[in-house]
XYZ file of C-alpha atoms in Angstrom:
219
model
C 0.002 0.001 -0.082
C 1.132 3.575 -0.824
C 0.541 6.583 1.224
C -0.519 9.725 -1.284
C 1.513 12.028 1.140
C 4.701 10.059 0.529
C 5.289 8.562 -2.996
C 8.462 6.937 -2.163
C 6.924 5.040 0.801
C 5.418 1.403 0.581
C 3.802 -0.121 3.563
C 3.782 -3.721 3.320
C 0.391 -5.132 4.430
C 0.169 -8.873 5.339
C -1.643 -10.522 8.196
C 1.388 -12.185 9.619
C 3.257 -8.850 9.433
C 0.495 -7.022 11.465
C 0.131 -9.981 13.891
C 3.838 -10.022 14.791
C 4.224 -6.354 14.902
C 1.503 -6.212 17.413
C 3.396 -8.580 19.558
C 6.686 -6.606 19.042
C 4.771 -3.279 20.143
C 3.690 -5.022 23.454
C 5.732 -3.581 26.269
C 5.766 -6.899 28.148
C 7.458 -8.912 25.309
C 10.764 -9.964 26.465
C 13.988 -9.448 24.499
C 14.370 -12.849 23.321
C 10.928 -12.974 21.720
C 11.358 -9.461 20.521
C 14.345 -10.553 18.392
C 12.552 -13.453 17.252
C 9.595 -11.672 16.189
C 11.886 -8.818 14.687
C 13.657 -11.365 12.675
C 10.312 -12.888 11.329
C 8.772 -9.815 10.331
C 11.969 -8.544 8.436
C 11.998 -11.943 6.717
C 8.441 -11.529 5.586
C 9.355 -8.075 4.396
C 12.381 -9.237 2.694
C 10.382 -10.676 -0.158
C 9.109 -7.248 -1.272
C 12.447 -5.748 -0.601
C 14.154 -7.871 -3.029
C 11.565 -8.096 -5.679
C 13.544 -6.135 -8.210
C 16.911 -7.794 -7.839
C 18.787 -8.335 -11.114
C 18.629 -11.740 -12.731
C 20.487 -13.330 -15.537
C 19.801 -16.618 -17.567
C 21.916 -19.646 -17.086
C 22.233 -23.285 -18.411
C 22.060 -26.139 -15.972
C 21.611 -29.808 -16.107
C 18.543 -31.286 -14.277
C 18.383 -35.059 -13.409
C 16.272 -35.129 -16.426
C 17.415 -32.563 -19.270
C 19.377 -29.387 -19.755
C 17.350 -26.262 -19.024
C 17.689 -22.601 -18.661
C 17.197 -20.929 -15.162
C 17.011 -17.521 -13.776
C 19.643 -16.603 -11.074
C 20.550 -13.381 -9.237
C 23.560 -11.464 -10.769
C 25.683 -8.832 -9.122
C 26.706 -8.221 -5.499
C 24.010 -7.364 -2.825
C 25.011 -5.861 0.418
C 23.071 -5.883 3.607
C 23.939 -2.569 5.720
C 22.720 -2.259 9.231
C 22.572 0.959 10.924
C 24.096 -0.019 14.385
C 22.984 -1.476 16.627
C 19.386 -1.702 16.098
C 19.516 -2.872 12.546
C 21.484 -6.156 13.226
C 18.412 -8.217 13.981
C 16.844 -7.131 10.568
C 19.936 -8.086 8.656
C 19.933 -11.367 10.492
C 16.827 -12.273 8.758
C 17.720 -10.945 5.444
C 20.914 -13.048 5.518
C 18.675 -16.087 5.557
C 17.247 -14.977 2.261
C 20.565 -13.867 0.826
C 23.129 -15.987 2.300
C 25.703 -14.995 -0.353
C 25.071 -11.234 0.237
C 27.989 -9.084 1.545
C 27.575 -7.010 4.862
C 28.355 -3.494 6.026
C 27.704 -1.678 9.111
C 27.180 2.181 9.867
C 27.330 2.949 13.521
C 25.381 5.888 14.769
C 23.968 7.045 18.017
C 21.530 9.933 18.731
C 22.527 12.907 20.503
C 20.110 13.236 23.601
C 19.961 17.022 23.176
C 19.734 17.615 19.484
C 18.340 14.268 18.441
C 20.868 14.307 15.512
C 23.006 11.311 14.671
C 26.654 11.206 15.567
C 28.826 8.730 13.575
C 31.130 6.409 15.537
C 31.662 3.467 12.866
C 31.582 2.717 9.128
C 32.631 -0.694 7.388
C 31.591 -1.321 3.867
C 32.752 -3.594 1.140
C 34.457 -2.298 -1.671
C 32.075 -3.104 -4.280
C 28.459 -3.238 -2.698
C 26.187 -3.222 -5.695
C 22.570 -3.289 -4.558
C 22.366 -2.005 -0.961
C 19.527 -2.817 1.221
C 19.933 -0.473 4.316
C 18.088 -1.538 7.300
C 16.998 0.065 10.533
C 13.754 -0.910 12.726
C 12.656 2.800 13.190
C 12.453 5.860 10.961
C 11.724 8.268 13.496
C 13.272 11.936 12.855
C 14.861 10.562 9.730
C 18.320 11.825 10.807
C 20.045 8.456 11.128
C 18.789 7.040 7.848
C 19.543 10.230 5.797
C 22.955 10.107 7.357
C 23.494 6.470 6.529
C 22.536 7.216 2.974
C 24.952 10.036 2.810
C 27.835 7.730 3.904
C 26.810 5.377 1.191
C 26.627 8.077 -1.461
C 30.184 9.378 -0.448
C 31.611 5.776 -0.888
C 30.431 5.764 -4.426
C 27.145 3.884 -3.969
C 24.531 4.857 -6.538
C 21.253 6.398 -5.147
C 19.222 4.123 -7.504
C 21.061 0.928 -5.861
C 19.717 1.778 -2.339
C 16.628 0.374 -0.649
C 15.584 1.420 2.915
C 13.701 -1.074 5.095
C 12.254 -0.138 8.612
C 9.497 -1.696 10.705
C 7.838 1.591 11.858
C 8.037 4.979 10.391
C 6.904 8.408 11.563
C 5.559 10.924 9.160
C 8.447 13.312 10.236
C 10.881 10.986 9.315
C 9.488 9.878 6.032
C 8.966 13.584 4.944
C 12.821 14.264 5.954
C 14.235 11.243 4.056
C 11.911 11.868 1.071
C 13.004 15.305 0.922
C 16.718 14.481 0.901
C 16.377 11.410 -1.356
C 13.113 11.425 -3.348
C 14.268 8.403 -5.692
C 15.036 6.009 -2.877
C 12.341 3.566 -2.070
C 11.232 3.273 1.644
C 9.476 0.078 2.885
C 7.881 -0.089 6.199
C 5.451 -2.325 8.191
C 3.650 0.812 9.651
C 3.371 4.253 9.478
C 2.603 5.720 12.909
C 1.152 8.953 14.427
C 3.746 11.335 15.293
C 7.097 12.030 17.356
C 6.843 12.980 21.038
C 9.142 15.633 22.671
C 11.889 13.133 23.235
C 11.654 12.326 19.380
C 10.227 8.615 20.008
C 7.816 7.334 17.508
C 4.009 7.233 19.056
C 2.663 4.858 19.530
C 5.804 3.096 18.319
C 7.546 0.242 20.302
C 10.096 2.220 22.410
C 13.761 1.997 21.745
C 14.238 -0.987 19.297
C 17.981 -1.415 20.320
C 17.091 -1.562 23.940
C 14.309 -3.875 23.504
C 16.474 -6.197 21.358
C 19.433 -6.448 23.688
C 17.637 -5.972 27.105
C 19.369 -2.722 27.988
C 15.963 -0.688 28.290
C 15.804 1.073 31.649
C 12.842 0.442 33.818
C 10.227 2.858 34.378
C 10.935 5.196 37.409
C 8.795 4.791 40.491
C 5.581 6.783 40.491
């Protein structure tokens, strides 16, 4: 499904995605189950993400006769925005076991809410790049990550961005910066709060994956 406000955004609707996303949102879902559900949803979304990968025709021998088959051609690179993107990349690795991997380490400045870069490692010839991060909130991290990719020689038309949940503010910022880069998401939520968290969202995806979420303060 598309949203007329954001032509580059595709919302992936599927009963299993919606069911599992509902469990992910639940604050009582523990890290182990959260990681499992995140992997499962990313795997389901991966089919749409990879539907336009390039193919070439090859000749093979079946047990019965020669035939021509269609196979993937060209490198594909999974790029995680650390650390939250690791769980989604794990799922896509199952779909594309021969893919290369890259990592862009960013953290959010607590005052400005803007990204700060601390690590970049990418293959020399990435080809098609599948950039993953569970949340598209302010859009700052995704925009910064794409700029890193472009600076390393990746063509904009070779980049796809996959997230679990997006906020309108983040989609707008990303689309203004890179109108030709597709965004695929499972949900478009209402808005950002004063801390730049997505509402209703799911909290901090990194903390919930790795069990580093701080408990609520006493009332």
